[in-house]
GROMACS .gro file of N, CA and C in nm:
model
  354
    1MET      N    1  -0.968   3.863 -14.427
    1MET     CA    2  -0.962   3.881 -14.284
    1MET      C    3  -1.066   3.792 -14.216
    2LYS      N    4  -1.020   3.711 -14.125
    2LYS     CA    5  -1.109   3.621 -14.053
    2LYS      C    6  -1.155   3.687 -13.924
    3ILE      N    7  -1.282   3.667 -13.896
    3ILE     CA    8  -1.337   3.720 -13.771
    3ILE      C    9  -1.357   3.601 -13.676
    4LYS      N   10  -1.299   3.613 -13.559
    4LYS     CA   11  -1.314   3.508 -13.459
    4LYS      C   12  -1.416   3.553 -13.356
    5ILE      N   13  -1.514   3.471 -13.338
    5ILE     CA   14  -1.615   3.498 -13.236
    5ILE      C   15  -1.610   3.385 -13.135
    6SER      N   16  -1.592   3.419 -13.012
    6SER     CA   17  -1.581   3.315 -12.910
    6SER      C   18  -1.720   3.259 -12.876
    7TYR      N   19  -1.718   3.142 -12.820
    7TYR     CA   20  -1.842   3.078 -12.777
    7TYR      C   21  -1.912   3.162 -12.671
    8VAL      N   22  -1.837   3.226 -12.588
    8VAL     CA   23  -1.894   3.311 -12.482
    8VAL      C   24  -1.972   3.426 -12.546
    9THR      N   25  -1.914   3.488 -12.647
    9THR     CA   26  -1.982   3.597 -12.716
    9THR      C   27  -2.113   3.549 -12.779
   10LEU      N   28  -2.109   3.433 -12.843
   10LEU     CA   29  -2.229   3.376 -12.903
   10LEU      C   30  -2.336   3.345 -12.798
   11MET      N   31  -2.294   3.293 -12.684
   11MET     CA   32  -2.389   3.261 -12.577
   11MET      C   33  -2.453   3.389 -12.524
   12ILE      N   34  -2.373   3.493 -12.507
   12ILE     CA   35  -2.427   3.620 -12.457
   12ILE      C   36  -2.526   3.678 -12.557
   13LEU      N   37  -2.491   3.676 -12.685
   13LEU     CA   38  -2.583   3.726 -12.789
   13LEU      C   39  -2.712   3.645 -12.791
   14GLY      N   40  -2.701   3.515 -12.780
   14GLY     CA   41  -2.819   3.428 -12.777
   14GLY      C   42  -2.909   3.459 -12.660
   15CYS      N   43  -2.849   3.478 -12.544
   15CYS     CA   44  -2.928   3.511 -12.425
   15CYS      C   45  -2.998   3.646 -12.439
   16LEU      N   46  -2.927   3.745 -12.492
   16LEU     CA   47  -2.988   3.877 -12.511
   16LEU      C   48  -3.105   3.871 -12.608
   17LEU      N   49  -3.088   3.798 -12.717
   17LEU     CA   50  -3.198   3.785 -12.813
   17LEU      C   51  -3.318   3.715 -12.751
   18THR      N   52  -3.293   3.611 -12.674
   18THR     CA   53  -3.401   3.538 -12.608
   18THR      C   54  -3.474   3.627 -12.509
   19LEU      N   55  -3.400   3.700 -12.428
   19LEU     CA   56  -3.464   3.788 -12.329
   19LEU      C   57  -3.546   3.897 -12.397
   20THR      N   58  -3.495   3.955 -12.503
   20THR     CA   59  -3.567   4.059 -12.575
   20THR      C   60  -3.695   4.003 -12.635
   21SER      N   61  -3.686   3.886 -12.694
   21SER     CA   62  -3.803   3.823 -12.755
   21SER      C   63  -3.908   3.792 -12.650
   22CYS      N   64  -3.869   3.737 -12.538
   22CYS     CA   65  -3.963   3.703 -12.431
   22CYS      C   66  -4.029   3.828 -12.376
   23LYS      N   67  -3.952   3.936 -12.361
   23LYS     CA   68  -4.007   4.060 -12.307
   23LYS      C   69  -4.114   4.115 -12.401
   24ASN      N   70  -4.089   4.112 -12.533
   24ASN     CA   71  -4.188   4.160 -12.629
   24ASN      C   72  -4.313   4.075 -12.628
   25ASP      N   73  -4.297   3.942 -12.618
   25ASP     CA   74  -4.412   3.852 -12.609
   25ASP      C   75  -4.492   3.881 -12.483
   26LYS      N   76  -4.423   3.904 -12.372
   26LYS     CA   77  -4.491   3.929 -12.246
   26LYS      C   78  -4.569   4.060 -12.253
   27LEU      N   79  -4.510   4.164 -12.312
   27LEU     CA   80  -4.580   4.292 -12.325
   27LEU      C   81  -4.703   4.278 -12.414
   28SER      N   82  -4.691   4.207 -12.523
   28SER     CA   83  -4.803   4.184 -12.613
   28SER      C   84  -4.911   4.105 -12.541
   29ASN      N   85  -4.870   4.003 -12.468
   29ASN     CA   86  -4.962   3.919 -12.393
   29ASN      C   87  -5.036   4.002 -12.287
   30GLN      N   88  -4.965   4.092 -12.220
   30GLN     CA   89  -5.026   4.176 -12.118
   30GLN      C   90  -5.135   4.264 -12.178
   31LYS      N   91  -5.111   4.316 -12.297
   31LYS     CA   92  -5.210   4.401 -12.364
   31LYS      C   93  -5.337   4.321 -12.393
   32ILE      N   94  -5.321   4.200 -12.443
   32ILE     CA   95  -5.436   4.114 -12.473
   32ILE      C   96  -5.511   4.082 -12.345
   33LEU      N   97  -5.439   4.044 -12.239
   33LEU     CA   98  -5.503   4.009 -12.113
   33LEU      C   99  -5.575   4.129 -12.051
   34ARG      N  100  -5.519   4.246 -12.063
   34ARG     CA  101  -5.587   4.366 -12.010
   34ARG      C  102  -5.719   4.390 -12.083
   35GLY      N  103  -5.718   4.369 -12.213
   35GLY     CA  104  -5.842   4.383 -12.291
   35GLY      C  105  -5.947   4.282 -12.250
   36LEU      N  106  -5.905   4.157 -12.233
   36LEU     CA  107  -5.999   4.053 -12.190
   36LEU      C  108  -6.047   4.079 -12.048
   37TYR      N  109  -5.957   4.125 -11.962
   37TYR     CA  110  -5.995   4.156 -11.824
   37TYR      C  111  -6.103   4.265 -11.822
   38THR      N  112  -6.089   4.365 -11.905
   38THR     CA  113  -6.189   4.473 -11.911
   38THR      C  114  -6.328   4.415 -11.939
   39GLU      N  115  -6.332   4.316 -12.027
   39GLU     CA  116  -6.462   4.256 -12.062
   39GLU      C  117  -6.511   4.158 -11.955
   40TYR      N  118  -6.419   4.090 -11.888
   40TYR     CA  119  -6.458   3.983 -11.795
   40TYR      C  120  -6.419   4.012 -11.650
   41LYS      N  121  -6.404   4.139 -11.613
   41LYS     CA  122  -6.365   4.169 -11.475
   41LYS      C  123  -6.472   4.125 -11.376
   42ASN      N  124  -6.596   4.109 -11.421
   42ASN     CA  125  -6.700   4.050 -11.337
   42ASN      C  126  -6.728   3.909 -11.389
   43GLY      N  127  -6.625   3.827 -11.388
   43GLY     CA  128  -6.639   3.692 -11.440
   43GLY      C  129  -6.514   3.611 -11.417
   44LYS      N  130  -6.476   3.534 -11.520
   44LYS     CA  131  -6.364   3.441 -11.507
   44LYS      C  132  -6.289   3.433 -11.639
   45LEU      N  133  -6.157   3.426 -11.630
   45LEU     CA  134  -6.072   3.403 -11.747
   45LEU      C  135  -5.987   3.280 -11.721
   46SER      N  136  -5.978   3.197 -11.822
   46SER     CA  137  -5.894   3.078 -11.814
   46SER      C  138  -5.797   3.076 -11.931
   47LYS      N  139  -5.681   3.017 -11.907
   47LYS     CA  140  -5.582   2.997 -12.013
   47LYS      C  141  -5.584   2.848 -12.043
   48CYS      N  142  -5.600   2.812 -12.171
   48CYS     CA  143  -5.609   2.671 -12.210
   48CYS      C  144  -5.516   2.644 -12.327
   49GLN      N  145  -5.508   2.518 -12.363
   49GLN     CA  146  -5.433   2.475 -12.480
   49GLN      C  147  -5.530   2.418 -12.582
   50HIS      N  148  -5.504   2.451 -12.708
   50HIS     CA  149  -5.582   2.395 -12.818
   50HIS      C  150  -5.488   2.371 -12.935
   51ASN      N  151  -5.470   2.248 -12.971
   51ASN     CA  152  -5.377   2.211 -13.078
   51ASN      C  153  -5.238   2.269 -13.056
   52GLY      N  154  -5.192   2.267 -12.931
   52GLY     CA  155  -5.059   2.314 -12.898
   52GLY      C  156  -5.045   2.464 -12.887
   53LYS      N  157  -5.154   2.538 -12.898
   53LYS     CA  158  -5.149   2.684 -12.890
   53LYS      C  159  -5.224   2.731 -12.766
   54THR      N  160  -5.177   2.842 -12.709
   54THR     CA  161  -5.243   2.902 -12.594
   54THR      C  162  -5.364   2.980 -12.640
   55ILE      N  163  -5.477   2.957 -12.576
   55ILE     CA  164  -5.599   3.032 -12.604
   55ILE      C  165  -5.659   3.073 -12.470
   56TYR      N  166  -5.756   3.161 -12.473
   56TYR     CA  167  -5.820   3.212 -12.351
   56TYR      C  168  -5.970   3.191 -12.359
   57VAL      N  169  -6.030   3.165 -12.244
   57VAL     CA  170  -6.174   3.147 -12.234
   57VAL      C  171  -6.227   3.246 -12.132
   58GLY      N  172  -6.326   3.325 -12.172
   58GLY     CA  173  -6.386   3.422 -12.083
   58GLY      C  174  -6.530   3.385 -12.052
   59GLU      N  175  -6.566   3.396 -11.924
   59GLU     CA  176  -6.704   3.368 -11.881
   59GLU      C  177  -6.752   3.482 -11.792
   60LEU      N  178  -6.874   3.525 -11.815
   60LEU     CA  179  -6.932   3.627 -11.728
   60LEU      C  180  -6.989   3.562 -11.603
   61ASN      N  181  -6.995   3.636 -11.496
   61ASN     CA  182  -7.047   3.590 -11.368
   61ASN      C  183  -7.200   3.600 -11.371
   62ALA      N  184  -7.261   3.522 -11.460
   62ALA     CA  185  -7.407   3.526 -11.478
   62ALA      C  186  -7.455   3.389 -11.524
   63TYR      N  187  -7.567   3.348 -11.471
   63TYR     CA  188  -7.623   3.219 -11.509
   63TYR      C  189  -7.658   3.220 -11.658
   64ASP      N  190  -7.633   3.109 -11.723
   64ASP     CA  191  -7.665   3.088 -11.865
   64ASP      C  192  -7.592   3.183 -11.959
   65ALA      N  193  -7.485   3.248 -11.914
   65ALA     CA  194  -7.412   3.341 -12.000
   65ALA      C  195  -7.321   3.268 -12.099
   66GLY      N  196  -7.281   3.147 -12.066
   66GLY     CA  197  -7.189   3.075 -12.153
   66GLY      C  198  -7.049   3.134 -12.148
   67SER      N  199  -6.969   3.100 -12.246
   67SER     CA  200  -6.831   3.150 -12.250
   67SER      C  201  -6.791   3.177 -12.394
   68SER      N  202  -6.682   3.251 -12.408
   68SER     CA  203  -6.627   3.280 -12.540
   68SER      C  204  -6.480   3.240 -12.540
   69VAL      N  205  -6.433   3.193 -12.656
   69VAL     CA  206  -6.296   3.145 -12.671
   69VAL      C  207  -6.220   3.244 -12.759
   70TYR      N  208  -6.099   3.280 -12.715
   70TYR     CA  209  -6.017   3.379 -12.784
   70TYR      C  210  -5.880   3.323 -12.816
   71ASP      N  211  -5.825   3.363 -12.930
   71ASP     CA  212  -5.689   3.320 -12.964
   71ASP      C  213  -5.587   3.407 -12.891
   72LYS      N  214  -5.460   3.383 -12.914
   72LYS     CA  215  -5.352   3.454 -12.844
   72LYS      C  216  -5.351   3.603 -12.874
   73ASP      N  217  -5.419   3.644 -12.983
   73ASP     CA  218  -5.425   3.785 -13.020
   73ASP      C  219  -5.550   3.855 -12.965
   74GLY      N  220  -5.635   3.779 -12.894
   74GLY     CA  221  -5.755   3.837 -12.837
   74GLY      C  222  -5.875   3.837 -12.931
   75SER      N  223  -5.865   3.769 -13.043
   75SER     CA  224  -5.977   3.759 -13.138
   75SER      C  225  -6.065   3.641 -13.100
   76GLN      N  226  -6.196   3.663 -13.100
   76GLN     CA  227  -6.287   3.554 -13.064
   76GLN      C  228  -6.286   3.448 -13.173
   77ILE      N  229  -6.268   3.321 -13.130
   77ILE     CA  230  -6.263   3.210 -13.224
   77ILE      C  231  -6.368   3.104 -13.195
   78GLY      N  232  -6.449   3.127 -13.091
   78GLY     CA  233  -6.553   3.031 -13.060
   78GLY      C  234  -6.646   3.081 -12.952
   79SER      N  235  -6.761   3.015 -12.945
   79SER     CA  236  -6.862   3.050 -12.846
   79SER      C  237  -6.919   2.921 -12.787
   80CYS      N  238  -6.935   2.919 -12.655
   80CYS     CA  239  -6.984   2.800 -12.587
   80CYS      C  240  -7.108   2.838 -12.505
   81LYS      N  241  -7.220   2.852 -12.571
   81LYS     CA  242  -7.344   2.894 -12.505
   81LYS      C  243  -7.434   2.770 -12.493
   82TYR      N  244  -7.408   2.693 -12.387
   82TYR     CA  245  -7.478   2.566 -12.367
   82TYR      C  246  -7.628   2.584 -12.348
   83ALA      N  247  -7.671   2.688 -12.277
   83ALA     CA  248  -7.813   2.710 -12.251
   83ALA      C  249  -7.891   2.735 -12.380
   84LEU      N  250  -7.825   2.792 -12.480
   84LEU     CA  251  -7.890   2.823 -12.607
   84LEU      C  252  -7.864   2.716 -12.712
   85GLY      N  253  -7.781   2.618 -12.679
   85GLY     CA  254  -7.749   2.512 -12.773
   85GLY      C  255  -7.651   2.556 -12.882
   86ARG      N  256  -7.583   2.668 -12.862
   86ARG     CA  257  -7.483   2.716 -12.958
   86ARG      C  258  -7.344   2.682 -12.905
   87ILE      N  259  -7.294   2.569 -12.949
   87ILE     CA  260  -7.166   2.520 -12.897
   87ILE      C  261  -7.072   2.490 -13.014
   88ASP      N  262  -6.970   2.572 -13.027
   88ASP     CA  263  -6.871   2.549 -13.132
   88ASP      C  264  -6.784   2.429 -13.095
   89PRO      N  265  -6.735   2.356 -13.194
   89PRO     CA  266  -6.653   2.237 -13.168
   89PRO      C  267  -6.534   2.263 -13.076
   90ILE      N  268  -6.473   2.381 -13.085
   90ILE     CA  269  -6.356   2.411 -13.003
   90ILE      C  270  -6.386   2.397 -12.853
   91CYS      N  271  -6.511   2.416 -12.815
   91CYS     CA  272  -6.550   2.408 -12.673
   91CYS      C  273  -6.519   2.270 -12.614
   92HIS      N  274  -6.521   2.167 -12.698
   92HIS     CA  275  -6.496   2.031 -12.652
   92HIS      C  276  -6.350   1.989 -12.673
   93GLU      N  277  -6.269   2.077 -12.729
   93GLU     CA  278  -6.132   2.043 -12.764
   93GLU      C  279  -6.028   2.114 -12.676
   94LEU      N  280  -6.071   2.185 -12.575
   94LEU     CA  281  -5.979   2.260 -12.488
   94LEU      C  282  -5.909   2.165 -12.393
   95LYS      N  283  -5.781   2.189 -12.370
   95LYS     CA  284  -5.700   2.104 -12.282
   95LYS      C  285  -5.628   2.190 -12.179
   96ASP      N  286  -5.594   2.130 -12.068
   96ASP     CA  287  -5.510   2.191 -11.965
   96ASP      C  288  -5.553   2.333 -11.928
   97CYS      N  289  -5.680   2.351 -11.904
   97CYS     CA  290  -5.730   2.485 -11.869
   97CYS      C  291  -5.692   2.520 -11.725
   98GLU      N  292  -5.651   2.645 -11.708
   98GLU     CA  293  -5.612   2.697 -11.577
   98GLU      C  294  -5.679   2.833 -11.559
   99VAL      N  295  -5.751   2.849 -11.449
   99VAL     CA  296  -5.815   2.977 -11.420
   99VAL      C  297  -5.706   3.078 -11.383
  100ILE      N  298  -5.702   3.190 -11.455
  100ILE     CA  299  -5.603   3.294 -11.427
  100ILE      C  300  -5.668   3.417 -11.363
  101TYR      N  301  -5.800   3.423 -11.369
  101TYR     CA  302  -5.872   3.531 -11.301
  101TYR      C  303  -6.015   3.483 -11.272
  102ARG      N  304  -6.059   3.509 -11.149
  102ARG     CA  305  -6.199   3.482 -11.112
  102ARG      C  306  -6.239   3.587 -11.011
  103VAL      N  307  -6.351   3.653 -11.037
  103VAL     CA  308  -6.401   3.758 -10.949
  103VAL      C  309  -6.441   3.698 -10.813
  104GLU      N  310  -6.427   3.779 -10.709
  104GLU     CA  311  -6.473   3.738 -10.577
  104GLU      C  312  -6.626   3.737 -10.579
  105ASP      N  313  -6.689   3.664 -10.490
  105ASP     CA  314  -6.837   3.653 -10.484
  105ASP      C  315  -6.894   3.614 -10.620
  106ASN      N  316  -6.856   3.495 -10.667
  106ASN     CA  317  -6.899   3.450 -10.799
  106ASN      C  318  -7.005   3.341 -10.789
  107ILE      N  319  -7.075   3.317 -10.900
  107ILE     CA  320  -7.183   3.218 -10.905
  107ILE      C  321  -7.131   3.075 -10.897
  108TRP      N  322  -7.002   3.055 -10.919
  108TRP     CA  323  -6.945   2.920 -10.918
  108TRP      C  324  -6.910   2.876 -10.776
  109GLY      N  325  -6.918   2.970 -10.680
  109GLY     CA  326  -6.884   2.937 -10.542
  109GLY      C  327  -6.738   2.903 -10.523
  110GLN      N  328  -6.653   2.955 -10.610
  110GLN     CA  329  -6.509   2.928 -10.606
  110GLN      C  330  -6.435   3.049 -10.551
  111PRO      N  331  -6.316   3.027 -10.496
  111PRO     CA  332  -6.238   3.141 -10.444
  111PRO      C  333  -6.190   3.232 -10.558
  112ALA      N  334  -6.170   3.357 -10.523
  112ALA     CA  335  -6.119   3.454 -10.619
  112ALA      C  336  -5.977   3.415 -10.662
  113VAL      N  337  -5.943   3.444 -10.786
  113VAL     CA  338  -5.809   3.418 -10.840
  113VAL      C  339  -5.767   3.542 -10.916
  114ASP      N  340  -5.642   3.583 -10.897
  114ASP     CA  341  -5.591   3.698 -10.973
  114ASP      C  342  -5.444   3.677 -11.003
  115SER      N  343  -5.417   3.598 -11.107
  115SER     CA  344  -5.279   3.576 -11.149
  115SER      C  345  -5.260   3.623 -11.293
  116LEU      N  346  -5.340   3.718 -11.334
  116LEU     CA  347  -5.336   3.769 -11.471
  116LEU      C  348  -5.204   3.829 -11.511
  117PHE      N  349  -5.153   3.920 -11.432
  117PHE     CA  350  -5.039   4.000 -11.474
  117PHE      C  351  -4.911   3.964 -11.400
  118ARG      N  352  -4.899   3.841 -11.359
  118ARG     CA  353  -4.778   3.794 -11.290
  118ARG      C  354  -4.692   3.717 -11.385
   0.00000   0.00000   0.00000
């Protein structure tokens, strides 16, 4: 017995799988961002690229605090503490960084940003 599956059916199945996968990624991503936000709500979070992967950089709103680099799972993978001379190589390898959260009234004199959960 041959089973015939139309192209339309395959396209619908493909779309459903894609949407489900994206939704799960987004939920997982939201959990990681909420955790980082808790730590850096008085600071700044940036989303960057490193070797083709999305990573996050968190900075506290304090002079000489430096920053920490996190992978997509929220695990710290680097530290950029310039005032103390502790600078991991990844700090110089970040590309296409975009601020996704910055507290109002910050030491950088920059406007507040809140695009974390959009």
